[in-house]
Structure formats: structure tokens, C-alpha cells
Tab-separated table of C-alpha atoms and ligand atoms in Angstrom:
chain	number	residue	atom	x	y	z
A	1	MET	CA	97.432	33.885	-1.666
A	2	HIS	CA	95.063	36.428	-3.945
A	3	ALA	CA	92.424	38.920	-2.039
A	4	VAL	CA	89.381	41.406	-3.073
A	5	VAL	CA	89.154	44.172	-1.029
A	6	LEU	CA	86.796	46.498	-0.881
A	7	VAL	CA	87.662	50.587	-1.434
A	8	GLY	CA	85.286	51.342	-4.052
A	9	GLY	CA	82.285	53.030	-1.323
A	10	PHE	CA	82.014	56.557	-1.274
A	11	GLY	CA	82.526	56.958	2.172
A	12	THR	CA	79.213	58.928	3.181
A	13	ARG	CA	79.550	59.045	6.410
A	14	LEU	CA	82.748	60.706	6.770
A	15	ARG	CA	81.646	63.514	4.918
A	16	PRO	CA	83.696	66.505	4.365
A	17	LEU	CA	87.627	64.637	5.531
A	18	THR	CA	86.324	61.772	2.035
A	19	LEU	CA	85.665	64.705	-0.472
A	20	ALA	CA	89.826	65.078	0.264
A	21	THR	CA	90.402	62.249	0.241
A	22	PRO	CA	88.603	57.982	0.244
A	23	LYS	CA	88.260	56.772	3.589
A	24	PRO	CA	90.278	53.694	3.384
A	25	LEU	CA	93.341	56.125	2.312
A	26	LEU	CA	92.568	58.290	5.809
A	27	PRO	CA	95.257	58.034	8.282
A	28	ILE	CA	94.920	55.519	11.323
A	29	ALA	CA	97.699	57.019	14.670
A	30	ASN	CA	99.531	58.013	10.331
A	31	LEU	CA	99.995	55.572	8.479
A	32	PRO	CA	96.525	54.964	5.793
A	33	LEU	CA	93.985	52.524	7.479
A	34	LEU	CA	94.817	50.576	4.115
A	35	GLU	CA	98.251	50.059	4.711
A	36	ARG	CA	97.084	48.732	8.468
A	37	LEU	CA	94.774	46.523	7.033
A	38	MET	CA	97.060	45.110	3.717
A	39	ALA	CA	99.971	44.402	6.328
A	40	SER	CA	97.207	42.443	8.776
A	41	LEU	CA	96.168	40.403	5.621
A	42	ALA	CA	100.714	39.975	4.567
A	43	ARG	CA	101.246	38.353	7.762
A	44	GLY	CA	98.588	35.645	6.959
A	45	GLY	CA	99.150	35.283	3.822
A	46	VAL	CA	97.859	37.240	1.792
A	47	THR	CA	100.183	37.705	-1.500
A	48	ASN	CA	98.234	39.110	-3.676
A	49	ALA	CA	95.109	41.605	-3.554
A	50	VAL	CA	92.910	43.701	-5.918
A	51	LEU	CA	91.456	46.609	-5.148
A	52	SER	CA	87.890	46.948	-5.575
A	53	LEU	CA	87.522	50.410	-6.674
A	54	GLY	CA	84.425	52.886	-8.356
A	55	PHE	CA	84.242	56.261	-6.474
A	56	LYS	CA	87.991	58.405	-7.099
A	57	PRO	CA	89.571	55.680	-8.530
A	58	GLU	CA	93.722	57.913	-8.802
A	59	PRO	CA	94.761	58.981	-4.951
A	60	PHE	CA	94.749	54.892	-4.583
A	61	LEU	CA	96.404	55.149	-7.957
A	62	ARG	CA	99.513	57.723	-7.096
A	63	ALA	CA	99.482	56.164	-3.190
A	64	PHE	CA	100.820	53.172	-4.218
A	65	PRO	CA	103.361	53.701	-7.118
A	66	SER	CA	104.929	50.883	-7.803
A	67	ASN	CA	101.548	48.700	-7.113
A	68	SER	CA	102.393	47.467	-3.359
A	69	CYS	CA	100.947	47.511	0.209
A	70	ALA	CA	102.968	46.517	2.989
A	71	GLY	CA	104.541	43.591	0.752
A	72	VAL	CA	101.121	42.297	-0.786
A	73	LYS	CA	100.837	42.464	-4.720
A	74	LEU	CA	98.532	44.754	-6.097
A	75	THR	CA	95.869	45.745	-8.899
A	76	TYR	CA	93.950	47.485	-9.678
A	77	ALA	CA	89.517	46.963	-10.530
A	78	VAL	CA	87.896	49.927	-11.618
A	79	GLU	CA	84.029	49.778	-12.233
A	80	ASP	CA	82.013	52.404	-14.451
A	81	ARG	CA	79.242	52.357	-11.611
A	82	PRO	CA	78.674	50.993	-7.673
A	83	LEU	CA	78.299	47.344	-8.599
A	84	ASP	CA	77.954	47.201	-4.871
A	85	THR	CA	79.030	44.386	-2.301
A	86	ALA	CA	78.813	41.692	-4.081
A	87	GLY	CA	78.739	42.754	-7.983
A	88	ALA	CA	81.788	44.181	-6.622
A	89	ILE	CA	83.642	41.377	-6.245
A	90	GLY	CA	83.044	38.834	-8.953
A	91	PHE	CA	83.907	42.229	-11.317
A	92	ALA	CA	87.263	42.159	-9.291
A	93	ALA	CA	87.357	38.691	-8.531
A	94	ARG	CA	87.517	37.929	-12.550
A	95	HIS	CA	90.001	40.811	-12.999
A	96	ALA	CA	92.165	39.773	-11.718
A	97	GLY	CA	91.177	35.846	-12.930
A	98	ILE	CA	90.796	34.119	-9.347
A	99	HIS	CA	87.865	32.896	-11.476
A	100	LYS	CA	89.573	30.492	-12.795
A	101	ARG	CA	92.731	29.251	-10.582
A	102	GLY	CA	89.992	27.974	-8.221
A	103	GLU	CA	91.617	28.493	-5.430
A	104	THR	CA	90.529	29.835	-1.864
A	105	PHE	CA	90.181	33.883	-1.774
A	106	LEU	CA	89.390	36.310	0.865
A	107	VAL	CA	87.814	39.143	0.830
A	108	ALA	CA	88.013	42.615	2.673
A	109	ASN	CA	85.853	45.358	3.195
A	110	GLY	CA	88.121	48.295	2.621
A	111	ASP	CA	87.511	50.270	6.428
A	112	VAL	CA	88.188	47.377	9.372
A	113	LEU	CA	90.998	47.315	11.566
A	114	THR	CA	91.285	44.206	13.761
A	115	ASP	CA	94.113	41.619	15.260
A	116	LEU	CA	92.029	38.886	13.477
A	117	ASP	CA	94.805	36.411	12.937
A	118	VAL	CA	93.497	35.841	8.627
A	119	SER	CA	94.694	32.199	8.580
A	120	GLY	CA	93.155	31.160	12.132
A	121	LEU	CA	90.316	32.049	8.937
A	122	VAL	CA	91.617	30.109	6.558
A	123	ALA	CA	91.813	27.354	9.393
A	124	PHE	CA	88.680	26.746	9.754
A	125	HIS	CA	87.036	27.823	5.964
A	126	LYS	CA	88.982	24.147	5.061
A	127	SER	CA	87.898	21.649	8.142
A	128	THR	CA	84.249	22.930	7.701
A	129	LYS	CA	84.797	22.383	3.618
A	130	ALA	CA	81.903	25.086	3.578
A	131	GLN	CA	81.573	27.344	0.355
A	132	ALA	CA	82.429	30.677	2.461
A	133	THR	CA	83.099	31.770	5.810
A	134	ILE	CA	82.773	34.583	7.602
A	135	HIS	CA	84.552	36.246	10.260
A	136	LEU	CA	82.183	37.151	13.268
A	137	THR	CA	83.020	39.844	16.528
A	138	PRO	CA	80.414	40.996	19.119
A	139	VAL	CA	79.544	43.870	19.008
A	140	GLU	CA	77.147	46.310	22.241
A	141	ASP	CA	74.865	47.823	19.265
A	142	SER	CA	74.409	45.464	16.366
A	143	SER	CA	71.766	47.938	14.251
A	144	GLN	CA	74.750	49.503	12.597
A	145	TYR	CA	76.091	46.070	11.266
A	146	GLY	CA	74.688	43.096	9.321
A	147	VAL	CA	73.943	40.273	12.370
A	148	VAL	CA	74.590	36.592	12.492
A	149	GLU	CA	73.333	33.710	14.295
A	150	THR	CA	74.838	30.574	14.144
A	151	ASP	CA	74.438	27.217	15.575
A	152	SER	CA	77.067	25.686	18.119
A	153	GLN	CA	79.552	24.120	14.601
A	154	GLY	CA	79.309	27.845	13.460
A	155	ARG	CA	76.726	26.728	10.583
A	156	VAL	CA	75.253	30.353	9.368
A	157	LEU	CA	71.560	29.811	10.542
A	158	ARG	CA	70.442	33.141	9.409
A	159	PHE	CA	71.587	37.227	8.007
A	160	VAL	CA	70.162	39.498	8.768
A	161	GLU	CA	72.023	43.407	7.529
A	162	LYS	CA	71.256	46.361	10.357
A	163	PRO	CA	68.628	45.048	11.426
A	164	SER	CA	65.685	46.810	13.313
A	165	PRO	CA	65.361	46.350	16.768
A	166	GLY	CA	63.643	42.691	18.132
A	167	GLN	CA	64.707	41.039	14.547
A	168	THR	CA	67.400	39.060	16.098
A	169	THR	CA	69.544	38.847	19.920
A	170	SER	CA	72.386	38.037	18.836
A	171	ARG	CA	75.411	40.086	19.387
A	172	ASN	CA	77.618	38.845	17.402
A	173	VAL	CA	77.936	40.769	13.603
A	174	ASN	CA	79.697	40.484	10.016
A	175	GLY	CA	83.266	41.182	10.895
A	176	GLY	CA	84.280	41.738	6.578
A	177	THR	CA	86.727	39.366	6.126
A	178	TYR	CA	84.807	35.641	4.384
A	179	ILE	CA	86.762	33.077	2.897
A	180	PHE	CA	85.763	32.113	-0.449
A	181	GLU	CA	85.948	28.836	-2.671
A	182	SER	CA	85.942	30.415	-6.150
A	183	SER	CA	82.306	28.065	-7.148
A	184	ALA	CA	81.232	31.511	-4.857
A	185	LEU	CA	82.021	33.434	-7.753
A	186	ASP	CA	78.820	31.645	-9.882
A	187	ARG	CA	77.132	33.256	-6.949
A	188	MET	CA	78.494	37.098	-8.346
A	189	PRO	CA	78.028	37.563	-12.016
A	190	GLY	CA	80.481	41.130	-11.559
A	191	VAL	CA	78.200	42.554	-14.435
A	192	ALA	CA	75.520	44.731	-11.973
A	193	PRO	CA	74.448	45.655	-9.145
A	194	MET	CA	74.357	43.254	-5.977
A	195	SER	CA	74.680	42.933	-2.264
A	196	ILE	CA	76.782	40.331	-0.291
A	197	GLU	CA	75.146	40.826	2.257
A	198	ARG	CA	71.236	40.896	1.648
A	199	GLU	CA	71.016	39.019	-1.249
A	200	THR	CA	73.843	36.177	-1.997
A	201	PHE	CA	74.598	35.488	2.343
A	202	PRO	CA	71.417	34.992	2.570
A	203	GLU	CA	71.362	32.773	-0.616
A	204	ILE	CA	74.458	30.217	0.791
A	205	VAL	CA	72.668	30.483	4.507
A	206	LYS	CA	69.134	28.522	2.708
A	207	GLU	CA	72.137	25.605	0.799
A	208	GLY	CA	73.719	25.730	4.700
A	209	GLN	CA	77.543	26.468	2.702
A	210	LEU	CA	78.252	29.983	4.403
A	211	PHE	CA	79.848	29.656	8.580
A	212	GLY	CA	81.217	32.028	11.405
A	213	PHE	CA	84.872	31.895	12.301
A	214	ALA	CA	83.754	34.338	15.590
A	215	THR	CA	86.827	35.817	18.062
A	216	ASN	CA	87.786	38.514	20.511
A	217	ASP	CA	90.429	40.395	18.814
A	218	TYR	CA	90.656	43.616	18.435
A	219	TRP	CA	88.081	45.060	15.745
A	220	ILE	CA	86.571	48.509	14.366
A	221	ASP	CA	85.092	49.440	11.812
A	222	ALA	CA	86.546	53.651	10.509
A	223	GLY	CA	84.164	54.341	8.904
A	224	ARG	CA	81.690	56.200	11.187
A	225	PRO	CA	82.500	60.028	12.534
A	226	ASP	CA	83.163	58.239	16.272
A	227	SER	CA	84.735	55.565	15.636
A	228	TYR	CA	86.888	56.880	13.327
A	229	VAL	CA	88.596	58.940	15.775
A	230	ARG	CA	88.063	56.205	18.038
A	231	ALA	CA	90.352	54.029	15.505
A	232	ASN	CA	93.379	56.829	16.188
A	233	ILE	CA	93.147	57.007	19.524
A	234	ASP	CA	93.036	52.626	20.225
A	235	LEU	CA	96.393	52.542	18.620
A	236	LEU	CA	97.409	55.044	20.890
A	237	GLN	CA	97.398	52.418	23.182
A	238	ARG	CA	98.251	49.255	21.383
A	239	LYS	CA	101.389	51.020	21.141
A	240	SER	CA	103.390	47.438	21.878
A	241	ILE	CA	102.164	45.804	18.289
A	242	HIS	CA	101.499	48.107	15.619
A	243	LYS	CA	103.405	50.757	14.391
A	244	VAL	CA	102.377	53.846	15.437
A	245	GLU	CA	104.373	57.842	15.320
A	246	ALA	CA	101.331	59.476	17.254
A	247	ILE	CA	102.599	63.228	17.010
A	248	CYS	CA	104.688	63.499	13.784
A	249	SER	CA	108.126	65.303	14.265
A	250	ASP	CA	107.988	67.995	11.272
A	251	SER	CA	104.582	68.969	13.375
A	252	GLN	CA	105.006	72.850	15.652
A	253	ILE	CA	103.248	72.661	18.539
A	254	ALA	CA	103.602	76.089	20.616
A	255	LYS	CA	105.401	75.296	24.130
A	256	SER	CA	102.343	75.858	26.280
A	257	ALA	CA	100.294	73.579	24.368
A	258	THR	CA	98.435	70.432	25.433
A	259	ILE	CA	98.162	67.423	23.132
A	260	THR	CA	96.125	64.985	24.798
A	261	GLN	CA	95.097	61.687	24.046
A	262	SER	CA	95.729	62.204	19.777
A	263	VAL	CA	97.285	62.139	17.007
A	264	VAL	CA	99.093	64.985	15.194
A	265	GLY	CA	99.920	64.468	11.732
A	266	ARG	CA	102.632	65.754	9.194
A	267	GLY	CA	102.723	69.363	8.900
A	268	CYS	CA	100.460	70.235	11.586
A	269	LYS	CA	100.420	73.575	13.442
A	270	VAL	CA	98.936	73.532	17.116
A	271	GLY	CA	99.136	77.151	18.862
A	272	GLU	CA	99.606	78.848	22.110
A	273	ASN	CA	96.982	77.643	25.129
A	274	ALA	CA	95.439	75.178	22.137
A	275	GLN	CA	94.896	71.833	24.063
A	276	ILE	CA	93.050	69.075	21.480
A	277	LEU	CA	92.278	65.602	23.016
A	278	GLY	CA	91.396	62.833	22.367
A	279	SER	CA	91.456	63.823	18.949
A	280	VAL	CA	93.158	63.798	15.476
A	281	LEU	CA	94.790	66.299	13.729
A	282	LEU	CA	95.560	64.975	9.405
A	283	GLU	CA	97.750	66.409	8.042
A	284	GLY	CA	98.005	70.270	6.929
A	285	ALA	CA	95.582	70.809	10.241
A	286	THR	CA	96.355	74.542	11.578
A	287	ILE	CA	94.693	74.945	15.397
A	288	ASP	CA	95.763	78.436	16.558
A	289	ASP	CA	96.354	79.788	19.614
A	290	ASN	CA	93.750	79.126	22.671
A	291	ALA	CA	91.201	77.258	20.734
A	292	ILE	CA	90.407	73.752	21.561
A	293	VAL	CA	89.557	70.301	19.763
A	294	ILE	CA	87.784	67.723	21.506
A	295	ASN	CA	86.934	63.723	20.413
A	296	SER	CA	86.954	65.271	16.812
A	297	ALA	CA	89.196	64.828	13.478
A	298	VAL	CA	90.064	67.474	11.657
A	299	MET	CA	92.003	68.408	8.301
A	300	GLY	CA	91.083	72.040	8.453
A	301	HIS	CA	91.638	75.418	10.958
A	302	ILE	CA	90.339	76.288	13.502
A	303	GLY	CA	90.970	80.026	14.371
A	304	SER	CA	91.677	81.276	18.005
A	305	PHE	CA	89.377	80.021	21.495
A	306	ALA	CA	87.177	78.872	18.914
A	307	GLN	CA	86.027	75.862	20.813
A	308	VAL	CA	84.828	72.222	18.714
A	309	ASN	CA	83.471	68.836	19.873
A	310	ASP	CA	82.435	65.649	18.162
A	311	CYS	CA	82.983	67.569	15.341
A	312	LEU	CA	84.929	67.050	11.468
A	313	ILE	CA	86.371	69.904	9.254
A	314	GLY	CA	87.598	69.423	6.114
A	315	VAL	CA	89.965	70.149	4.078
A	316	ASP	CA	88.757	73.552	3.833
A	317	GLY	CA	86.889	73.500	6.520
A	318	GLU	CA	87.180	76.959	8.276
A	319	VAL	CA	86.434	77.273	12.244
A	320	ARG	CA	86.017	80.671	13.000
A	321	SER	CA	87.874	82.627	16.483
A	322	GLY	CA	85.147	82.112	19.459
A	323	ALA	CA	83.157	80.018	17.752
A	324	VAL	CA	81.507	76.400	19.423
A	325	LEU	CA	80.650	73.830	17.695
A	326	ARG	CA	79.261	70.093	18.578
A	327	ASP	CA	78.410	67.467	16.438
A	328	ALA	CA	79.086	69.549	14.039
A	329	LYS	CA	81.041	68.558	9.769
A	330	VAL	CA	82.406	72.001	8.307
A	331	PRO	CA	82.147	72.272	5.651
A	332	ASP	CA	78.148	71.310	6.301
A	333	ALA	CA	78.876	68.034	3.789
A	334	SER	CA	75.702	66.352	4.102
B	401	LIG	N1	83.954	48.984	-5.767
B	401	LIG	C1	82.882	49.278	-4.617
B	401	LIG	N2	81.195	49.590	-4.775
B	401	LIG	N3	82.815	48.772	-3.071
B	401	LIG	C2	82.064	49.073	-2.779
B	401	LIG	C3	80.686	49.534	-3.276
B	401	LIG	C4	80.545	49.553	-4.169
B	401	LIG	O1	80.099	49.413	-5.043
B	401	LIG	N4	79.692	49.546	-1.210
B	401	LIG	C5	80.298	49.474	-1.063
B	401	LIG	N5	81.845	49.252	-0.939
B	401	LIG	C6	83.350	48.994	-0.028
B	401	LIG	C7	82.538	50.272	1.421
B	401	LIG	O2	84.440	50.845	0.473
B	401	LIG	C8	83.619	49.706	2.504
B	401	LIG	O3	85.153	48.825	2.358
B	401	LIG	C9	82.513	48.147	2.283
B	401	LIG	O4	82.763	47.586	0.640
B	401	LIG	C10	81.583	47.638	3.220
B	401	LIG	O5	80.621	49.521	2.850
B	401	LIG	P1	79.752	49.095	3.973
B	401	LIG	O6	79.384	51.284	3.426
B	401	LIG	O7	81.010	50.489	4.763
B	401	LIG	O8	78.783	48.996	5.526
B	401	LIG	P2	78.976	48.872	6.357
B	401	LIG	O9	79.925	49.227	6.773
B	401	LIG	O10	77.792	49.768	6.850
B	401	LIG	O11	78.479	47.265	6.167
B	401	LIG	C11	79.360	46.295	6.250
B	401	LIG	O12	80.954	45.956	7.487
B	401	LIG	C12	80.170	46.300	8.379
B	401	LIG	C13	81.280	45.430	9.209
B	401	LIG	O13	82.214	46.669	9.504
B	401	LIG	C14	77.945	45.170	6.205
B	401	LIG	O14	78.840	44.357	5.375
B	401	LIG	C15	77.912	44.428	7.395
B	401	LIG	O15	77.709	43.459	7.105
B	401	LIG	C16	79.062	44.419	8.370
B	401	LIG	O16	79.165	44.011	9.375
B	402	LIG	MG1	81.976	50.276	7.736
């Protein structure tokens, strides 16, 4: 099966990390998110994927020099301006010749990690003869997602992207993995910006051709500061089913440092008595003596006796000695 994987967004919410590395290439427990996503698509029968790119295509080309990722053969469709989700799908699918093959294909948001069995989603899609099927997942606060209401058979009755309070009571949201018949591409010409969530899905709903398939599998959108850190820490608990190197062997960690429920990337340095808790140190991060890092992701440098809590520190980020930061982005990337 062919897949379109959407990786062309700006990753705004994860700045400043994404100023250095596009969101899908950020590591989750020391393996690029995209590699974990591709491995799960491959298990479900995906053999070929077109990466739908816009912002910063070069790092992707460099990351997969053999044009293969987790055994999936890659091609690249680079937009010359952001086409939004449906525009991007239409453009990339044509680029990869999917429209001509007339086959069922898959689309995935490039920032989702899930244990969904993709072959089960495909089987459900075929059983309903729908034009499109969305994977649904339950969440506590649905306001940041596309909320989906279905009937008891799974037919979608309503799709509301990022609803305002009171607009819907459903807790099932769009999980960002879709199965489409190629006929759906007629709705997505791929020549101008168009949103799958705000335009295409509501249109297919009107024709009764959109279904939802809800599962309780592990699922997270790693595209926000808290969820990016959480996706990393969650994997430490899910070691039995996923390849995880929590602490890279070439990192230098002082004997008196404590690393608790955290991930340490290649070449990181952690000084004497430093404490790292529920955090992600990305490749090359340096944490000086006696610094404390809690619930944060760090690419740059934390000075001695500094304390950072719920922070994102970019590759050029410098937290000076003794500073106390909470909910901050360094450098400020807003
Ligand atoms: N090629 C391309 N071009 N890709 C894009 C563009 C574009 O113009 N805009 C966004 N993308 C990609 C992003 O890189 C990301 O992989 C995916 O489309 C979704 O964009 P996000 O910015 O991550 O959207 P979201 O998380 O706010 O909401 C989406 O995902 C939720 C589930 O995680 C929506 O699909 C929601 O309905 C859904 O619930
Ligand atoms: Mg997202």
C-alpha cells in the first residue's frame, strides 16, 4: 500500500527545537519520530511513502540518503508554498502517481505516534465501502483536535476542527491516520491551499461517505511542548514493544548526577550533582554541575545551579548559571 505522510508544517508550537530540526525528525527516545511512525505503517502493510514536504525539505533528504525509512521506500513531494493538509495530500498523491493507480491509500500526520494496527483500519474501511475512513482516539480535552461524532456503525455525522467550548460533546478525535479511495483525490486538486479538516472532511460527511474507526491503542500527537516530552517518557515505559535507548552510551554523565525518567541523547554532558527528571536531552546538550532540569527538552546549554521547569531550550539556547526558568522557551521563539 502507498502512503502520503504529511511533514510540511512549520512546527511552530515546538520552537525553538524546530528551528534546528523539523518536527518529524526530532527524536523520540533517540530515534526520529518519523522512523517510529514509518515502522508502524510498515507493520500495517505500507511499502511506499511520499513525504509531503514544504518547510525545510533538505534535512529529510539528508536523513534518508538511501530513500528508505524503516523498510518503506520514500519519494518526496516538495511544495513551493504551504498547501495546507488537503492541498498537500492532493499534490503529493499526484506526484507519487497514486491517482493513476486507482488503489486505496493511506495518509498520516507526521507527528503522531500510535500502536494502531493499520491493517485493522484498512479492513474496517473496506468493510464499509466508504470513500474515506479516519482513525479515532479518545482524549480528555478535545479542544486541540478535530472532534468527530459518529453513529453506531461508525458513519461520521459531524467533524469539527478545534471546537470552541460547548460545540460538541464527543471525546473521540481525529487521530491523524486516514484511509482513502483514490476517487477522494477528485476533491483535492493539490494546486491551492485547502484544509482536509475544515473543507474536505465536512464535504464527505455531507455525502455520508466518511467513516471513523475508534481504538484505545496508545496514541499521542507529539507536536506540543508537553506532549513531545511525554511521548519520550512514555516510550521508556513501553520498552517491551519498542526499541528504546534511553541513555546513549557515548553521553558523559557525572557519577553524582541523577537521571530519573528521562532520555539522554548522543554526546550529551551532565555535570556533578545535576538532576534530570522527566526530561529529554537532545544530541549535544550540556548540563553543568548542580543544574536541575524538570519536564523539559534541551538542545543547548544549562549553566551550573540553574533550574528549568517545563521549558524548551533550543540548540543556541543558553540558560545562565543560577537562573530559574519555568514555562520558558530559550531563545524566545514566539
Ligand atoms: N506538506 C504540508 N503542507 N504539510 C502540512 C501543512 C502544509 O501546508 N500544514 C500542516 N502540515 C502537516 C504537519 O507537518 C503535520 O504533520 C500535519 O500536517 C498536521 O498538522 P498539525 O499542525 O500537527 O495539526 P494539529 O496537530 O493541530 O491537528 C491535526 O492533527 C490532530 C491529531 O494529531 C488535525 O488533523 C486534527 O484534526 C487532529 O485531531
Ligand atoms: Mg499535530
